[in-house]
């Protein structure tokens, strides 16, 4: 007799972390995997992994942009398990690398799917997950560094209306929720203002339904950490 699983089906929303293919945010530290031991020589296999806290698929804690914000180890476990909504803006972003998700996009989503749950992870599917491992993820030439994100007024609306309630998250398949052209990180600073996190460089968003799923954020909880490389799971409804 098979014991029923207590949760719905799991899907992986993280890219494989690989120094050969993982894009790096400009000026981030090098990602290295150095061989320490081999089965042939030592009887076991071990590597020394060196990467920034925000390399590859990762999550960010409030201290990432606020000196008085909570660090990774100071958050509650409930902050890492959130109802998820996926906003599909791939076509808009394909036409404009600088596209900013609008309040109208979210209202349009709600007209079809119902109100965004309070304290949700609001995830923008820009199509950047399909660019992973290619020069197009970061951009080349005049497009270098340009990526879509959330408009500031959209995050203000999410906060004001309680949709990003006492906890919650912004998620995206790019380097982060800010437009690539915004060197002030205005969206991130708004998001981290209280008890909220970010989910960045997400993968496999085609497997996440528009509504009804949850996200579970895994990864080491570094003391004083600004976040962590992560395996982020989507938990699909029964």
Coordinates of C-alpha atoms in Angstrom, one line a residue:
X1 CA 0.0 0.0 0.0
X2 CA 1.4 3.4 -1.0
X3 CA 1.3 6.1 1.7
X4 CA -0.3 9.3 0.3
X5 CA 1.9 12.3 0.0
X6 CA 0.9 15.1 2.4
X7 CA 1.5 17.8 -0.2
X8 CA 0.9 18.3 -3.9
X9 CA 3.4 17.5 -6.6
X10 CA 6.7 19.2 -6.4
X11 CA 8.4 21.0 -9.3
X12 CA 11.9 22.5 -9.3
X13 CA 12.0 26.3 -9.9
X14 CA 15.8 26.5 -9.7
X15 CA 18.5 26.4 -12.3
X16 CA 21.4 24.0 -11.8
X17 CA 24.3 25.9 -10.3
X18 CA 27.2 25.4 -12.6
X19 CA 30.3 27.7 -12.9
X20 CA 30.4 27.0 -16.6
X21 CA 26.8 28.2 -17.4
X22 CA 25.5 30.3 -14.5
X23 CA 25.4 34.0 -15.5
X24 CA 26.9 36.4 -13.0
X25 CA 25.5 39.8 -12.0
X26 CA 28.0 42.5 -13.0
X27 CA 30.8 42.8 -10.4
X28 CA 29.6 39.8 -8.4
X29 CA 32.4 37.4 -7.2
X30 CA 33.6 34.6 -9.3
X31 CA 31.7 31.3 -9.1
X32 CA 34.2 28.4 -8.7
X33 CA 34.1 24.7 -7.9
X34 CA 37.5 23.4 -7.0
X35 CA 38.3 19.7 -6.7
X36 CA 39.4 18.8 -3.2
X37 CA 39.2 15.0 -3.2
X38 CA 38.5 12.2 -5.6
X39 CA 37.4 8.6 -5.0
X40 CA 40.5 7.3 -6.8
X41 CA 42.9 9.2 -4.5
X42 CA 41.0 9.8 -1.3
X43 CA 38.1 7.3 -1.2
X44 CA 35.5 10.1 -1.5
X45 CA 34.6 12.9 -3.8
X46 CA 34.5 16.5 -2.5
X47 CA 34.6 20.0 -4.1
X48 CA 35.1 23.5 -2.5
X49 CA 32.3 25.7 -3.8
X50 CA 32.9 29.5 -3.9
X51 CA 30.1 31.8 -4.9
X52 CA 28.3 34.9 -3.8
X53 CA 25.2 34.7 -1.7
X54 CA 23.2 35.9 -4.7
X55 CA 24.7 33.7 -7.4
X56 CA 22.4 31.6 -9.6
X57 CA 18.8 30.9 -8.4
X58 CA 18.7 32.5 -4.9
X59 CA 16.6 34.4 -2.4
X60 CA 17.3 37.7 -0.7
X61 CA 16.6 38.8 2.9
X62 CA 15.7 42.3 4.0
X63 CA 19.3 43.1 5.2
X64 CA 20.4 42.9 1.5
X65 CA 19.3 46.5 1.1
X66 CA 18.5 47.7 4.6
X67 CA 21.1 47.9 7.4
X68 CA 18.3 47.5 9.9
X69 CA 16.6 44.6 8.0
X70 CA 16.4 41.0 9.1
X71 CA 19.1 38.7 8.1
X72 CA 18.5 35.2 6.6
X73 CA 18.8 33.5 10.0
X74 CA 16.5 35.9 11.6
X75 CA 13.5 35.2 9.5
X76 CA 10.7 32.7 10.4
X77 CA 10.3 29.5 8.6
X78 CA 6.8 30.7 7.5
X79 CA 8.5 33.4 5.5
X80 CA 10.0 30.7 3.3
X81 CA 6.6 29.0 2.5
X82 CA 4.2 31.2 0.6
X83 CA 1.2 31.0 -1.7
X84 CA 2.3 31.8 -5.3
X85 CA 0.8 33.6 -8.2
X86 CA 2.5 33.6 -11.6
X87 CA 2.1 36.7 -13.9
X88 CA 2.8 35.8 -17.5
X89 CA 4.4 38.9 -19.1
X90 CA 6.6 37.0 -21.6
X91 CA 5.2 38.6 -24.7
X92 CA 5.5 42.2 -23.3
X93 CA 9.1 41.5 -22.2
X94 CA 10.0 40.0 -25.6
X95 CA 9.0 43.3 -27.2
X96 CA 10.8 45.4 -24.6
X97 CA 13.8 44.4 -22.4
X98 CA 13.0 47.4 -20.2
X99 CA 9.4 46.3 -19.5
X100 CA 8.1 47.1 -16.0
X101 CA 5.2 45.0 -14.7
X102 CA 2.3 47.4 -14.2
X103 CA -0.6 47.6 -11.8
X104 CA -2.7 47.0 -14.9
X105 CA -1.0 43.7 -15.5
X106 CA -1.9 42.6 -12.0
X107 CA -5.4 43.8 -12.2
X108 CA -5.8 42.0 -15.5
X109 CA -4.5 38.8 -13.8
X110 CA -7.0 39.3 -11.0
X111 CA -9.9 39.7 -13.4
X112 CA -9.2 36.2 -14.7
X113 CA -8.0 34.4 -11.5
X114 CA -9.3 36.3 -8.5
X115 CA -7.6 38.5 -5.9
X116 CA -3.9 37.9 -5.3
X117 CA -3.7 36.3 -1.8
X118 CA -2.3 38.4 1.0
X119 CA 1.3 37.6 1.7
X120 CA 1.8 35.8 -1.6
X121 CA 4.9 35.4 -3.7
X122 CA 4.0 37.4 -6.7
X123 CA 6.2 35.9 -9.5
X124 CA 6.7 37.6 -12.9
X125 CA 7.4 35.2 -15.7
X126 CA 9.3 37.4 -18.1
X127 CA 10.7 34.6 -20.3
X128 CA 14.3 35.2 -19.1
X129 CA 14.4 31.6 -17.7
X130 CA 14.7 30.4 -21.3
X131 CA 17.8 32.7 -21.8
X132 CA 19.7 31.0 -19.0
X133 CA 23.3 30.1 -19.9
X134 CA 23.2 32.3 -23.0
X135 CA 24.6 35.8 -23.6
X136 CA 21.0 37.1 -23.9
X137 CA 20.4 36.6 -20.2
X138 CA 22.8 39.4 -19.3
X139 CA 22.5 41.1 -22.7
X140 CA 25.1 42.1 -25.3
X141 CA 26.0 45.4 -26.9
X142 CA 23.3 48.0 -26.3
X143 CA 21.1 45.5 -24.5
X144 CA 23.9 44.7 -21.9
X145 CA 22.6 44.9 -18.3
X146 CA 19.0 45.6 -19.4
X147 CA 16.3 43.3 -18.0
X148 CA 12.6 43.7 -17.2
X149 CA 11.3 44.0 -13.6
X150 CA 8.5 45.5 -11.6
X151 CA 7.4 49.1 -11.7
X152 CA 7.9 51.0 -8.5
X153 CA 4.2 52.0 -8.4
X154 CA 3.2 48.4 -8.8
X155 CA 5.1 47.4 -5.7
X156 CA 3.6 50.4 -3.9
X157 CA 0.2 49.1 -4.9
X158 CA 0.9 45.6 -3.7
X159 CA 2.1 46.9 -0.3
X160 CA -0.7 49.5 0.1
X161 CA -3.5 47.0 -0.7
X162 CA -2.1 44.3 1.6
X163 CA -1.4 41.8 -1.2
X164 CA 2.2 41.9 0.1
X165 CA 1.0 41.6 3.6
X166 CA 2.9 41.0 6.8
X167 CA 5.1 38.7 4.8
X168 CA 5.4 38.0 1.1
X169 CA 7.8 38.0 -1.8
X170 CA 8.5 39.2 -5.3
X171 CA 9.7 36.5 -7.6
X172 CA 11.2 36.8 -11.1
X173 CA 13.3 34.8 -13.6
X174 CA 15.8 37.7 -14.0
X175 CA 18.7 38.8 -11.7
X176 CA 16.1 40.6 -9.5
X177 CA 12.8 42.5 -9.3
X178 CA 14.4 45.9 -10.3
X179 CA 14.7 47.0 -13.9
X180 CA 18.2 46.5 -15.1
X181 CA 18.5 50.2 -15.8
X182 CA 17.6 51.2 -12.2
X183 CA 20.9 51.6 -10.4
X184 CA 19.0 52.8 -7.3
X185 CA 17.3 49.4 -6.7
X186 CA 14.1 51.3 -5.8
X187 CA 11.9 48.2 -6.0
X188 CA 14.2 46.1 -3.9
X189 CA 14.3 48.8 -1.2
X190 CA 10.5 49.0 -1.1
X191 CA 10.2 45.2 -0.9
X192 CA 12.7 44.8 1.9
X193 CA 11.2 47.6 3.9
X194 CA 9.6 45.2 6.3
X195 CA 9.2 41.4 6.4
X196 CA 9.5 40.4 2.8
X197 CA 11.9 38.5 0.6
X198 CA 12.8 38.2 -3.1
X199 CA 13.1 35.1 -5.2
X200 CA 15.5 35.6 -8.1
X201 CA 16.8 33.8 -11.2
X202 CA 13.8 31.4 -11.1
X203 CA 13.6 28.5 -13.6
X204 CA 10.9 26.3 -15.1
X205 CA 8.1 28.7 -14.5
X206 CA 6.1 27.0 -17.2
X207 CA 5.5 24.3 -14.6
X208 CA 4.0 26.7 -12.1
X209 CA 0.3 27.4 -12.5
X210 CA -1.0 30.9 -12.6
X211 CA -2.6 30.3 -9.1
X212 CA -3.1 27.6 -6.5
X213 CA 0.5 26.7 -6.0
X214 CA 2.9 27.4 -3.1
X215 CA 6.6 28.1 -3.1
X216 CA 9.1 26.6 -0.6
X217 CA 12.5 28.2 -0.4
X218 CA 15.4 26.0 0.6
X219 CA 19.0 26.7 1.1
X220 CA 21.5 27.3 3.9
X221 CA 20.6 29.9 6.5
X222 CA 23.8 31.9 6.8
X223 CA 24.2 33.8 10.1
X224 CA 23.9 37.4 9.1
X225 CA 23.2 36.3 5.6
X226 CA 21.8 38.7 2.9
X227 CA 20.2 35.6 1.3
X228 CA 21.4 32.4 -0.1
X229 CA 21.8 30.3 -3.3
X230 CA 18.7 28.1 -3.2
X231 CA 16.6 25.3 -4.5
X232 CA 13.2 26.8 -4.7
X233 CA 10.3 24.3 -5.0
X234 CA 6.8 24.8 -6.4
X235 CA 4.2 22.8 -4.6
X236 CA 1.3 22.2 -7.0
X237 CA -2.2 21.7 -5.8
X238 CA -3.2 18.1 -5.2

